[in-house]
Every structure is written in structure tokens, then in C-alpha cells.
Amino acid sequence: MSFEQEQFEEELKAKTNEVEVPDSLKPENIEKMLEQKTVKKKKWKPLYTVCAAAACCVLVIGIAVAGNGMLTKNNGDLAETADSVGRKSSADSGGASVDKTIASAEDYDQIYKYIKAEKKNQDKLYGGYGNTGSAMPESRVDDGAMEDSANTAAGSAEKSVSAADQASAYSDTNVRQEGVGEGDIVKTDGSRLYILNGQKIQIVDIEGEEMEDLGAIRMEDDCFVSELYVKDDKLVVVYTRSEYEDGENGYGGMYKQYTVAETYDVSNPKEPKSAGMITQSGNFYTMRVIGDYVYMLSNFQADVQAARDDISSYIPEINGKAVDSANILLPQYIRGSQYTVVASFSLKDPDKKVDSKAIFGSAGLVYVSNENIYVCEGYYNSEDSIVTQTCIRKVAYKDGSLNAAGQTRIDGTLNDSFSIDEYEGNLRLVTTVSATGRSVSPLVLFGTVSDTAEKDSNALYILDENLEELSRIDGLAKDEMVYSARFMGDTGYFVTYKQVDPLFSVDLSDPKKPKILGELKIPGFSDYLHPYGDGLLLGIGMDVDETGTVTNGVKLSMFDISDPSNVKEVEKYVLEDIYSSAVSYNYKAALISTDRNLIGFTAYGQGPHYYLFSYDGKDGFKCLFDRELGSSSEGRGVYSGDKIYIVAGNTVESYAIDSFKKVDDIVL
């Protein structure tokens, strides 16, 4: 569940103590049930309605919570907030007056003061019991979380496909930012497949008609492997490892987690050799590769109960050494409990850190452009603002070096990393703005949603390179939330949803005067958007009836965006009885190549299936391939030369890309 939902649930629990939401009604379990159901049509409710249903068991407490002012310090202003969301809070809360510089910590004593301030805040919020659990970042669909793959779209100067796709030799991972490499569970260099299979990384030769299992790298049992990246016979394996540290006199021991990037020389794939490793505190979040430099990001939870001299409990470490205070970037507010830790190293020297920074405050969504890393932390403080906000921290990078560049705070929160984009030095963002403390869940009064609950709205921001506001449009799509976004050169597109799917198009050619060009309303929603050649935009989401309560299945939409002021859905294809797709949660699961005219992804009905589609203006979408996957793991499709490879768990199947006839299979 999202950070906002967790906060709402924790606030309710703090007031009830003994009343808990049943496991079966928690959003993540509702989501699992949706994926496993096999009925032809099923009821579907937006997430905030599911959360509202889960809150029914504490309806009386909900009234008391509202009366006590827990949801906001400004309950008397709530009616006004519903109509002015996104307009008054920046000025009132300092959004435009926030200091744009990022200060480094003077010493560990200063950090400890922030830690103690966080503990005091948690004691106040949780009734003196504190919150010793690790808080999850606001979004892990890295964000986690989906980027450009081959032609220009709508006259955009921004490319929309990867260099690998243009070369047509072999596919690469679908990435968030063109030119910025990312890891995945399956990678290829055109001659071999590298497959994450449990505690093993399998290496498979694909140069011949028949595949050959070349061998495996076997990780230790306590290594949880997340991603792989391969370049120039160097294979980077990223994993999280837990180590137990004894407390004093045998008491107070705890597990500490470390993220490890271990690089292997695979020039002889039958005998891969470790070439070095980098370790850093916290759970792995994501990695990026630009040229020969790898940037590894992890989330480290500081122990707010730690003693002053227990440095390792609240200061992150890199290669076993505490991060210097000068490399710890302080938040905009005087408290903090989480770090986004960034360390860089070169593939040519993979056991030596080049640079590091620890962004202190609360971990959040990360977007990496071609020049900067943006850490976006949700901020929910009713004393500062009547609406939810996002703190944006900007760190410039080049050739492994990292430099604090600036920070700001804006109204609203981001859906995922596609809701933020850097273009020609400016930062464009689309946010969903809610009343502070309300999160995404309205109060439930005697089993019904209160009509007086504040309604969400949405805002578009354009900031300059110094994070100063150039312009914004707010009050968009009242009572709806952003489900997907895609910025393409001088035009932006974003989808909001409640019952119908408004696809907004925005003219961004003048950063100081953005203008809404059009709004297409259709049933259902697209939660992933991808450029698909000149004047076309692909949407993947759900087909929903006009009432917004019944789903028909996963939907592919093709939008004609040749005239951004008059966007049209020219074709749609519905996968009936298929109720979720991997792309909705992880953009890396998509294989999208305009050069090969392929759209591939895993989707779930009675079981997981891997689908491949093509599209043309005459015949629309055509299902080329439908393969039921025997494994419950998320499948991947990659191509090399004249073959496409479907990987699921420990099984690989190859097919001729022109006929989709099976060529070979191998069980690892």
C-alpha cells in the first residue's frame, strides 16, 4: 500500500488501539483477490473506496478522530479547501518561499537532534508508543518504477525508443529515461541471456538455433537478489543482505540490512569471476547506469530509539564506513528518520566508491534524468499546509560525482516517476492534491462515505533549473486522481480516473504559460502510457463500464495525438477475463518496440499469460502470441536477431519472430 494509505491506517489504529482492519480487506489482499478471480465480470472499485470499506469497522472512532482534529489542524477550513486545493497552500505553507539550497549536516550531533525530533513527533502521533517499523517509500513502482522506446511522437524532439531498439539487434529493458540504463530480472547482450532464477543467475547461450545452459552464479542463501545489469562482459548483480548484530550483554540485538552491488567478469561465461563489490546500508531501491558509471540507491531506516554513540543505527554506511556528515543532505524540516542513500562506482573499478550522498528526511519516489537525481518525499504536515505536499531534492551527477543542486516543496503527491520529467533544464510535474491528513481515504460514517469529505484535485507544475516556479495549472479534474502520465517534448499527457478516463493533453511549449489543449473522456483508464510512433500514444490499463464499477478486462488503447487539441481513441482491444497486467505495477515488464511492431507483457487471469501484440492503422491491435506461463513468477520477453525469448522462472522458450513458431526450449 502507499505511504498515504499506511498513514491513514496508522492514524486510525492509534486512536482505536484494539480495532484493526481485517487482513482480507487490506488493499494489497483485495488486489491479490482481483488477480486470482476467474469470473467473467467482476466488481471493481477505486482504491480509495476499498480503503473506505476497510475503515467501516472503526466508523465511530472515525467521527471522534474528525472531532479531535487529527486529520488536519484546520478543520474549519475544509470546505474552503475542497474548492481551493492547489491554490492557497503553497503561499500559506511556504511552497514558494522554501529555501532552495540543500544544507549538509555539520556533524553527527546535528543528525541526532533531527532523530530525536522525529521520535518526539512519532510519540505524539502514536500515543507514546513510537513507530519502530520501517516506513516504506511513497511509491516503489520505480516507480517503481517506464520510458521511451523509438520514434518521435506528436512532432516531439524527444526520442521515444531506446538506441537498442533503433539498432534492431536485440531488445533492452524498458527504461524510464532514454540513455539511462536500468537493471532487470532478465538481460541480454545479444549473444547470451542473463536470468535471475531464485538464488541463481543463469547464463544461457542464444547464438545458435538451440540454446545452451552455460552455467550459473549461485548466491548465498541470505542474499535476496533484486536486479541484474550487463555491459561489456561485466555483469552487475544487486542484492540485499541481512546481518545480525549482537546487543550489549546479549540483549538488544538486531538485524541490519545492506544493499550490495557485486560485479562479475563474464568474458568466460562458463567461469564468471567476482571483480569487486560495493555495499551500502538499507534496502535496495533502484540502480541507474550512465556510461561506465553505476549509481546505486537504497533506503535506510534510522533507529529513532538509538543511543547517541550507536552511530551505525542512525547513520548509513558505505563499504562499512559511516557516511561523512558533509555528505548527508538535510531535509527542509527539523526532523527525519529515513535516508535515500546514493553511491556511485565505475564498472572498470567496481570495488571502489567514486562518490556518495545520503539524502536525509523520509525516503520517497526517485526520478533520474540524464543529468540529475530527484528524490521526491511525500510531506503530510497539517501544521504547515492544508494540503498534501511533495519535497523535491535535486542532486546533480556526472562521471560518478554527486553534487547537491537544490530543493523545493510543491502541493500534491506524485503517482509514479512518469509524473515528473526534466526537459531543456525545466522540471514538469503533475500531482494529485488532497487535504492534509485525509490521505486517499474519506471518512466512513455508518457504512457510507461522507459527502463532506474533501475532494482530490490535480495540479501541473513547471519549475526552472533552480526549482523556482515558472508556472502552474491547478484545480484540474476535481474528485479524481492521476493514474498515469507521459511528457513528450513540448506536450504532456496525463490520465485521471474515477468513473471515466479523462486523457488530458497540455501544451508546454511556453514553460511560463502552459495550456490545457484537450480532454478525452472514455470509460476505464490507462495506467501506463507509451509513445508508439508518429502521432500515436499507447495506453495499457483496464476497460471499465460507464458506471465505473464493472471491469471487462485489461485494455490496450491507441490514441491519435497528431492533433494534441483533439486526441482520439482510434482503437482498443480488451482481454476479457484478464484482470491485471504486470505493466500496471512495473514498467520494466513491458516489451515495446515500434521498430519491430511488438507490444509484449504478462497479464493475469486464471493464471499468468504472456501476450504479444502488433498494431497498424488498418487492422488495429492483433494478438500475435498468447502463452500460458507455468511459473507464478513475472515473465519477460526479449528479442535478439530473428528470435524472441519468453522467460518465466527457470524456463526459456524461443520462437521465430516472423512466424512465432517454437524453435527451442530449455529448463534451467
XYZ file of C-alpha atoms in Angstrom:
668
model
C 0.000 0.000 0.000
C 1.108 3.598 -0.498
C 2.644 5.775 2.191
C -0.549 7.818 2.377
C -2.711 4.745 2.930
C -0.285 3.475 5.603
C -0.502 6.826 7.379
C -4.294 6.800 7.350
C -4.427 3.248 8.714
C -1.832 4.028 11.399
C -3.721 7.145 12.484
C -6.924 5.174 12.895
C -5.116 2.393 14.767
C -3.525 4.923 17.091
C -6.984 6.051 18.147
C -8.571 2.616 18.389
C -5.610 0.565 19.724
C -7.572 -2.666 19.658
C -9.538 -2.349 16.417
C -7.683 -3.470 13.317
C -8.601 -3.682 9.676
C -9.152 -7.368 8.747
C -6.380 -8.790 6.571
C -8.905 -9.755 3.908
C -9.911 -6.110 3.471
C -6.428 -4.649 3.230
C -5.758 -3.119 -0.226
C -2.884 -5.449 -1.074
C -5.048 -8.509 -0.365
C -8.003 -7.061 -2.263
C -5.580 -6.617 -5.170
C -4.483 -10.258 -4.948
C -8.089 -11.417 -4.949
C -8.756 -9.346 -8.050
C -5.857 -11.041 -9.819
C -6.958 -14.530 -8.830
C -10.673 -14.265 -9.606
C -11.837 -16.025 -12.740
C -15.410 -14.785 -13.104
C -16.351 -13.235 -16.418
C -17.182 -9.831 -14.932
C -16.318 -8.530 -11.548
C -16.942 -5.551 -9.383
C -14.127 -3.037 -9.273
C -13.829 -0.053 -7.015
C -11.186 2.686 -6.957
C -8.598 2.133 -4.239
C -9.908 4.881 -2.008
C -13.299 3.113 -1.907
C -11.631 -0.152 -0.901
C -9.838 1.671 1.888
C -13.128 3.256 2.925
C -14.735 -0.171 3.183
C -11.853 -1.362 5.327
C -12.435 1.587 7.640
C -16.082 0.646 8.331
C -15.052 -1.317 11.417
C -13.912 1.923 13.044
C -16.712 4.222 11.905
C -17.491 5.562 15.364
C -13.818 6.239 16.020
C -13.663 7.943 12.634
C -16.151 10.503 13.852
C -14.139 11.016 17.024
C -10.946 11.389 15.001
C -12.508 14.148 12.921
C -13.798 15.842 16.034
C -10.380 15.781 17.635
C -8.830 17.468 14.617
C -6.363 14.664 13.903
C -6.925 14.819 10.171
C -5.963 18.464 9.961
C -5.179 21.425 12.164
C -7.612 23.498 10.105
C -10.876 21.597 10.203
C -12.796 24.821 9.944
C -11.220 25.474 6.539
C -12.008 22.107 4.996
C -14.980 23.241 2.940
C -12.831 26.004 1.538
C -10.001 23.556 0.899
C -12.245 21.418 -1.283
C -12.632 24.298 -3.688
C -9.169 25.796 -3.395
C -6.935 22.726 -3.296
C -3.667 23.501 -5.015
C -4.156 27.267 -4.910
C -3.805 28.615 -1.422
C -1.484 26.209 0.339
C 1.800 26.993 -1.374
C 1.687 30.602 -0.296
C 0.305 29.722 3.113
C 2.729 26.910 3.807
C 5.853 28.263 2.227
C 5.849 26.297 -1.004
C 7.216 29.304 -2.890
C 9.345 30.568 -0.015
C 11.130 27.328 0.872
C 14.906 27.722 0.971
C 16.112 26.280 -2.345
C 19.586 25.370 -1.075
C 20.345 21.969 0.435
C 22.401 22.158 3.595
C 24.857 19.441 4.575
C 24.982 18.233 8.163
C 27.564 19.913 10.354
C 28.221 16.754 12.367
C 26.510 13.630 13.692
C 25.237 15.596 16.715
C 23.037 17.617 14.384
C 21.702 14.443 12.787
C 20.973 13.020 16.229
C 18.929 16.120 17.113
C 16.843 15.503 13.988
C 16.418 11.868 15.012
C 15.238 12.848 18.494
C 12.822 15.396 16.990
C 11.417 12.615 14.815
C 10.987 10.372 17.876
C 9.136 13.152 19.678
C 6.859 13.612 16.678
C 6.187 9.871 16.451
C 5.439 9.656 20.179
C 2.921 12.449 19.743
C 1.342 10.825 16.693
C 1.284 7.257 18.023
C 0.337 7.977 21.600
C 3.791 7.479 23.108
C 4.441 4.047 21.636
C 6.623 5.290 18.812
C 6.923 3.763 15.371
C 9.921 1.498 15.200
C 8.908 -0.179 11.957
C 10.482 0.736 8.667
C 8.288 3.070 6.683
C 8.029 2.241 3.025
C 8.696 4.908 0.437
C 5.704 6.637 -1.102
C 5.999 4.618 -4.305
C 8.177 1.672 -5.178
C 6.900 1.222 -8.743
C 10.084 2.636 -9.986
C 8.436 3.784 -9.871
C 8.722 1.544 -9.174
C 9.027 2.237 -11.021
C 8.515 3.261 -17.833
C 10.307 5.177 -20.536
C 10.889 5.987 -24.038
C 11.489 3.449 -26.681
C 11.801 4.535 -30.642
C 10.317 7.189 -32.898
C 9.276 10.755 -32.217
C 5.658 11.360 -31.305
C 3.401 14.335 -31.983
C 6.274 16.232 -33.524
C 8.314 15.888 -30.337
C 12.019 16.493 -30.494
C 12.345 13.963 -27.710
C 13.132 10.446 -28.891
C 10.787 7.713 -27.799
C 12.696 4.489 -28.184
C 15.994 3.190 -26.973
C 19.140 3.003 -29.033
C 18.959 -0.780 -28.794
C 15.532 -0.743 -30.406
C 16.754 1.524 -33.218
C 19.654 -0.797 -33.901
C 17.145 -3.683 -34.007
C 19.788 -6.173 -32.946
C 18.350 -7.023 -29.543
C 15.952 -5.553 -27.031
C 16.845 -3.813 -23.821
C 14.903 -3.209 -20.636
C 12.081 -0.713 -20.960
C 13.562 2.251 -19.068
C 12.220 5.431 -17.526
C 14.689 7.791 -19.203
C 16.273 7.261 -22.592
C 20.045 6.999 -22.266
C 19.890 5.959 -18.598
C 20.285 2.188 -18.178
C 18.384 0.109 -15.638
C 18.654 -3.367 -14.233
C 16.009 -6.084 -14.513
C 15.416 -9.764 -13.783
C 16.342 -10.739 -17.363
C 19.018 -9.060 -19.509
C 20.641 -9.835 -22.833
C 23.752 -8.631 -24.634
C 22.594 -10.148 -27.923
C 24.541 -13.368 -27.581
C 23.592 -14.509 -24.086
C 20.663 -14.307 -21.681
C 21.274 -13.494 -18.022
C 18.345 -14.701 -15.946
C 17.589 -14.203 -12.285
C 16.243 -17.537 -11.067
C 15.827 -17.597 -7.293
C 19.277 -17.630 -5.727
C 20.969 -18.229 -9.088
C 21.839 -16.126 -12.107
C 21.646 -18.401 -15.126
C 23.707 -17.674 -18.235
C 22.259 -19.049 -21.485
C 23.916 -19.002 -24.918
C 21.452 -17.888 -27.633
C 23.778 -17.532 -30.610
C 22.749 -20.860 -32.166
C 19.393 -22.375 -33.069
C 19.474 -24.360 -29.858
C 20.014 -22.638 -26.545
C 22.806 -23.805 -24.277
C 22.974 -23.541 -20.496
C 26.472 -22.146 -19.912
C 26.357 -22.159 -16.142
C 25.196 -20.182 -13.138
C 26.316 -17.830 -10.415
C 24.983 -19.238 -7.155
C 24.358 -16.680 -4.448
C 24.356 -17.454 -0.736
C 21.025 -18.188 0.924
C 20.894 -14.875 2.791
C 21.241 -12.836 -0.419
C 17.964 -11.544 -1.822
C 18.781 -10.697 -5.440
C 16.810 -7.829 -6.986
C 18.294 -6.936 -10.378
C 20.961 -7.615 -12.978
C 22.769 -5.337 -15.401
C 25.193 -6.368 -18.137
C 27.619 -4.344 -20.236
C 30.920 -5.182 -21.930
C 31.323 -8.580 -20.251
C 30.602 -7.058 -16.857
C 27.556 -8.373 -15.003
C 26.325 -6.368 -12.005
C 24.254 -8.375 -9.528
C 22.393 -6.289 -6.934
C 21.123 -7.930 -3.778
C 20.101 -7.148 -0.206
C 21.740 -8.948 2.670
C 20.860 -9.054 6.370
C 23.422 -9.262 9.141
C 22.685 -9.817 12.808
C 24.460 -7.610 15.308
C 24.541 -8.626 18.973
C 23.433 -6.128 21.562
C 25.134 -5.412 24.853
C 25.305 -8.407 27.200
C 23.339 -10.479 24.738
C 20.326 -8.145 24.712
C 19.042 -5.686 22.113
C 20.478 -7.493 19.090
C 19.038 -6.600 15.691
C 19.240 -7.369 12.000
C 20.716 -4.727 9.741
C 20.218 -4.790 6.012
C 22.768 -3.894 3.381
C 22.473 -3.419 -0.352
C 25.311 -4.959 -2.342
C 26.311 -4.429 -5.968
C 28.688 -7.244 -6.907
C 30.272 -7.109 -10.354
C 31.313 -10.260 -12.210
C 33.635 -10.683 -15.164
C 31.664 -12.864 -17.584
C 34.096 -12.779 -20.503
C 34.269 -16.528 -19.914
C 30.578 -17.154 -19.149
C 31.246 -20.711 -18.010
C 33.512 -19.398 -15.264
C 32.281 -15.985 -14.105
C 34.564 -14.321 -11.566
C 33.758 -11.680 -8.971
C 35.555 -8.432 -9.812
C 34.552 -6.475 -6.724
C 31.618 -5.172 -4.747
C 30.153 -2.059 -3.173
C 27.966 -2.233 -0.052
C 25.693 0.371 1.473
C 23.147 0.471 4.271
C 19.469 -0.149 3.700
C 17.125 -1.947 1.340
C 17.827 -1.779 -2.383
C 15.613 0.722 -4.176
C 16.914 1.123 -7.713
C 20.029 1.471 -9.855
C 20.955 3.551 -12.886
C 23.867 3.207 -15.315
C 25.255 6.014 -17.476
C 28.364 5.210 -19.468
C 30.688 3.215 -17.238
C 29.227 4.566 -14.001
C 26.683 2.813 -11.809
C 24.533 4.758 -9.355
C 23.015 2.559 -6.659
C 20.185 3.772 -4.427
C 18.938 2.236 -1.191
C 16.525 3.253 1.570
C 17.955 3.231 5.086
C 15.668 3.465 8.128
C 17.316 5.177 11.086
C 16.546 3.819 14.545
C 14.907 6.715 16.387
C 15.457 4.837 19.677
C 19.224 4.661 19.155
C 21.725 5.958 21.680
C 23.947 8.851 20.592
C 27.068 6.681 20.417
C 25.363 3.940 18.380
C 26.340 5.632 15.112
C 25.575 2.729 12.786
C 21.941 2.683 13.949
C 21.156 6.125 12.563
C 23.987 6.942 10.129
C 24.211 4.877 6.905
C 27.427 3.152 5.923
C 29.138 2.580 2.585
C 31.715 -0.197 2.383
C 31.490 -0.494 6.156
C 32.328 3.153 6.833
C 29.826 5.732 8.096
C 28.876 8.389 5.558
C 30.662 11.628 6.393
C 28.337 14.301 7.784
C 29.318 16.625 4.922
C 27.722 14.132 2.524
C 24.443 13.965 4.459
C 21.889 16.371 2.971
C 19.433 17.774 5.484
C 15.666 17.995 4.937
C 13.626 21.192 4.829
C 12.168 20.448 8.262
C 13.999 19.704 11.520
C 13.347 16.004 11.882
C 13.972 12.838 9.917
C 14.143 9.052 10.132
C 14.975 7.789 6.633
C 17.693 8.211 4.042
C 17.889 7.727 0.326
C 21.496 6.573 0.038
C 23.249 7.078 -3.313
C 26.672 5.617 -4.085
C 28.487 5.540 -7.418
C 31.217 3.314 -8.803
C 32.832 2.562 -12.154
C 32.411 -0.726 -13.995
C 36.137 -0.503 -14.667
C 36.907 -0.445 -10.933
C 33.843 -2.000 -9.289
C 35.133 -2.321 -5.724
C 35.874 1.375 -5.190
C 33.307 4.024 -4.373
C 33.581 7.145 -6.518
C 31.174 9.342 -4.545
C 28.189 9.153 -2.228
C 25.348 11.192 -0.764
C 22.720 10.375 1.857
C 19.526 12.389 1.416
C 18.056 12.591 4.922
C 14.379 13.042 5.736
C 11.883 10.444 4.544
C 12.523 8.062 1.664
C 10.383 8.591 -1.417
C 9.963 8.243 -5.142
C 13.079 8.782 -7.255
C 13.319 10.065 -10.824
C 16.675 10.097 -12.630
C 17.063 12.326 -15.672
C 20.142 12.420 -17.886
C 21.845 14.865 -15.534
C 20.066 14.908 -12.179
C 18.622 12.667 -9.480
C 15.357 13.868 -7.943
C 14.238 12.429 -4.594
C 10.556 13.248 -4.043
C 9.307 12.791 -0.484
C 5.638 12.963 0.472
C 5.005 15.603 3.146
C 1.848 15.459 5.257
C 2.015 18.116 7.961
C -1.256 19.877 8.737
C 0.623 22.484 10.761
C 2.476 23.598 7.629
C -0.086 23.059 4.895
C -3.784 22.358 4.464
C -2.963 20.011 1.573
C -0.539 17.159 0.960
C 2.814 18.195 -0.460
C 5.985 16.798 -2.005
C 9.509 17.806 -1.019
C 11.802 17.650 -4.055
C 15.555 17.221 -3.544
C 17.806 17.638 -6.585
C 21.278 16.071 -6.823
C 23.341 16.587 -9.976
C 25.534 13.746 -11.229
C 28.296 13.365 -13.818
C 31.036 10.750 -14.267
C 30.265 9.335 -10.839
C 30.402 12.627 -8.932
C 27.352 13.796 -6.960
C 26.541 17.390 -6.022
C 23.604 18.854 -4.113
C 21.783 21.182 -6.501
C 18.635 22.418 -4.761
C 15.291 21.642 -3.205
C 11.717 22.888 -3.077
C 8.237 21.887 -1.974
C 5.055 21.781 -4.054
C 1.420 20.909 -3.460
C 0.233 17.364 -4.068
C 1.882 13.975 -4.405
C 3.217 12.087 -7.404
C 1.625 8.926 -8.798
C 4.910 7.485 -10.090
C 8.129 8.547 -11.808
C 6.269 9.316 -15.051
C 4.522 12.163 -13.282
C 7.836 14.052 -13.173
C 10.064 14.858 -16.143
C 13.061 17.063 -16.909
C 13.174 18.759 -20.310
C 15.503 21.512 -21.531
C 16.518 22.300 -17.952
C 12.967 22.618 -16.649
C 11.113 20.197 -14.412
C 7.492 19.356 -15.235
C 5.269 17.588 -12.702
C 1.644 16.566 -12.343
C 0.388 15.895 -8.806
C -2.772 14.823 -7.006
C -3.659 17.254 -4.215
C -5.576 16.093 -1.131
C -6.460 17.680 2.189
C -3.715 17.126 4.786
C -4.258 14.041 6.882
C -7.158 12.774 4.820
C -4.808 10.673 2.720
C -6.673 8.929 -0.109
C -9.429 7.653 2.201
C -12.541 9.693 3.105
C -14.214 9.155 6.461
C -16.792 6.400 6.621
C -19.895 7.414 8.543
C -22.156 4.487 9.455
C -21.093 2.454 6.442
C -21.343 5.233 3.853
C -18.769 7.642 2.508
C -19.277 11.098 3.955
C -20.480 13.647 1.402
C -18.444 16.293 3.209
C -15.136 14.514 2.601
C -12.690 16.760 0.772
C -12.239 16.001 -2.881
C -8.922 15.481 -4.619
C -7.847 17.706 -7.452
C -4.723 17.754 -9.623
C -2.047 20.287 -10.477
C 0.588 20.772 -13.173
C 3.871 22.486 -12.275
C 6.783 23.750 -14.342
C 9.949 24.632 -12.396
C 13.189 26.084 -13.748
C 16.667 24.613 -13.207
C 16.832 26.347 -9.814
C 13.483 24.794 -8.870
C 11.783 28.169 -8.976
C 8.179 28.014 -10.120
C 7.708 29.195 -13.698
C 4.023 28.335 -13.907
C 1.293 26.015 -12.767
C -2.250 24.980 -13.515
C -4.277 23.726 -10.569
C -7.805 22.639 -9.730
C -7.736 20.050 -12.525
C -10.120 17.064 -12.604
C -11.803 17.583 -9.247
C -12.590 14.416 -7.283
C -10.206 12.350 -9.428
C -6.628 11.096 -9.119
C -3.716 10.851 -11.550
C -3.339 7.290 -12.822
C -0.659 7.768 -15.478
C 1.346 10.461 -17.241
C 3.792 10.883 -20.107
C 5.698 14.007 -21.045
C 6.796 14.112 -24.689
C 8.821 17.133 -25.709
C 6.584 20.208 -25.732
C 3.440 18.232 -24.936
C 2.312 16.425 -21.814
C -0.407 13.819 -21.365
C -1.917 12.566 -18.146
C -4.832 10.366 -17.181
C -7.082 10.891 -14.171
C -9.786 8.493 -13.119
C -12.884 7.975 -11.045
C -15.564 6.550 -13.359
C -14.344 7.654 -16.772
C -10.818 8.132 -18.071
C -10.069 11.759 -18.955
C -6.865 11.890 -21.003
C -5.600 15.454 -20.770
C -3.204 16.984 -23.290
C -1.149 20.029 -22.293
C 0.845 22.475 -24.410
C 4.192 23.005 -22.640
C 5.980 24.875 -25.431
C 5.981 28.072 -23.351
C 7.057 26.963 -19.849
C 5.641 30.164 -18.379
C 2.234 29.667 -19.970
C 1.208 26.007 -20.123
C -2.216 25.459 -21.611
C -4.678 22.580 -21.452
C -5.331 21.635 -25.070
C -7.883 18.875 -24.821
C -9.645 16.346 -22.636
C -10.786 12.975 -23.945
C -13.280 11.109 -21.747
C -13.721 7.366 -22.188
C -14.781 4.547 -19.816
C -11.968 2.834 -17.930
C -8.442 4.068 -17.505
C -4.883 3.731 -18.758
C -2.289 3.345 -16.013
C 0.650 3.197 -18.421
C 1.278 5.423 -21.451
C 3.969 4.887 -24.095
C 4.760 6.706 -27.373
C 4.151 4.435 -30.354
C 5.441 6.130 -33.473
C 4.495 9.429 -35.071
C 1.261 10.800 -33.689
C 0.349 7.732 -31.623
C 0.225 7.059 -27.901
C -0.282 3.565 -26.469
C -2.278 3.112 -23.285
C -2.420 -0.048 -21.163
C -4.957 -0.254 -18.349
C -8.440 -1.556 -17.598
C -11.722 -1.494 -19.505
C -14.487 -0.400 -17.154
C -18.172 0.128 -17.863
C -19.729 3.589 -17.818
C -20.713 3.240 -14.161
C -17.073 2.717 -13.190
C -17.926 -0.366 -11.121
C -17.600 -3.342 -13.505
C -14.383 -4.336 -15.241
C -14.285 -6.204 -18.519
C -10.559 -6.918 -18.544
C -7.163 -5.470 -19.400
C -7.427 -2.896 -22.177
C -4.993 -1.729 -24.837
C -5.831 1.694 -26.274
C -4.240 3.513 -29.172
C -4.662 7.266 -29.134
C -4.215 9.514 -32.140
C -2.274 12.509 -30.779
C -1.337 14.031 -34.133
C -3.539 16.943 -33.052
C -2.977 17.264 -29.296
C -6.028 19.512 -29.017
C -8.235 16.754 -30.394
C -6.938 13.445 -29.034
C -8.914 10.404 -30.185
C -9.010 6.781 -29.103
C -8.776 5.181 -32.537
C -8.549 1.561 -31.424
C -8.980 -0.562 -28.311
C -8.519 -4.248 -27.522
C -9.907 -5.872 -24.382
C -8.503 -9.067 -22.878
C -11.660 -10.487 -21.326
C -11.351 -12.336 -18.016
C -7.842 -10.860 -17.598
C -7.891 -8.544 -14.631
C -4.385 -7.172 -14.200
C -1.139 -6.746 -16.105
C 2.433 -6.632 -14.874
C 2.911 -3.335 -16.730
C 0.470 -1.643 -14.367
C 2.907 -2.197 -11.499
C 6.288 -2.359 -13.219
C 7.111 -0.629 -16.479
C 10.130 -2.902 -16.930
C 7.709 -5.771 -17.593
C 6.789 -4.210 -20.945
C 8.466 -5.118 -24.236
C 7.544 -2.290 -26.605
C 9.288 -1.874 -29.941
C 7.883 0.310 -32.691
C 10.741 -0.830 -34.905
C 9.661 -4.486 -34.609
C 5.985 -3.553 -34.073
C 5.794 -5.552 -30.849
C 3.884 -4.941 -27.641
C 4.530 -7.641 -25.035
C 3.661 -8.123 -21.377
C 2.491 -10.597 -18.746
C -1.154 -10.445 -17.666
C -3.137 -12.400 -15.116
C -6.478 -14.175 -15.269
C -6.885 -17.744 -14.127
C -3.107 -17.942 -14.459
C -0.275 -15.832 -15.867
C -0.093 -15.446 -19.656
C 2.476 -13.753 -21.844
C 0.941 -11.764 -24.708
C 2.452 -10.219 -27.822
C 0.551 -7.736 -29.956
C 1.165 -5.745 -33.102
C -0.640 -2.610 -34.244
C -1.357 -0.901 -37.539
C -3.839 1.712 -38.647
C -5.792 -0.698 -40.843
C -6.194 -3.794 -38.671
C -5.733 -2.241 -35.248
C -4.348 -4.461 -32.496
C -3.574 -8.050 -33.408
C -2.731 -10.722 -30.839
C 0.319 -12.485 -32.251
C 1.096 -14.706 -29.320
C -0.608 -15.972 -26.170
C 1.397 -18.319 -23.978
C 0.259 -19.572 -20.593
C 3.190 -19.435 -18.203
C 3.763 -22.403 -15.969
C 5.557 -20.295 -13.402
C 3.942 -17.888 -10.996
C 6.883 -15.530 -11.441
C 6.659 -12.485 -13.651
C 7.560 -13.339 -17.245
C 9.804 -11.370 -19.562
C 10.012 -11.216 -23.331
C 13.265 -10.218 -25.054
C 14.339 -10.497 -28.668
C 17.696 -10.958 -30.326
C 18.152 -11.247 -34.058
C 15.296 -13.235 -35.586
C 14.083 -14.837 -32.362
C 12.067 -13.826 -29.362
C 12.649 -15.449 -25.972
C 9.968 -15.887 -23.324
C 11.469 -16.306 -19.853
C 9.439 -17.377 -16.824
C 11.112 -18.744 -13.706
C 13.560 -21.468 -14.753
C 12.098 -21.955 -18.243
C 13.127 -20.276 -21.503
C 11.347 -20.767 -24.829
C 12.486 -19.357 -28.164
C 10.238 -18.537 -31.114
C 10.815 -17.340 -34.653
C 9.922 -13.671 -34.622
C 8.348 -13.740 -38.095
C 6.015 -16.714 -37.536
C 6.062 -17.237 -33.755
C 6.708 -20.921 -34.289
C 8.558 -22.523 -31.439
C 12.279 -23.109 -32.063
C 13.611 -24.434 -28.756
C 13.091 -24.564 -25.014
C 15.308 -25.140 -22.046
C 14.718 -25.820 -18.360
C 17.429 -24.412 -16.109
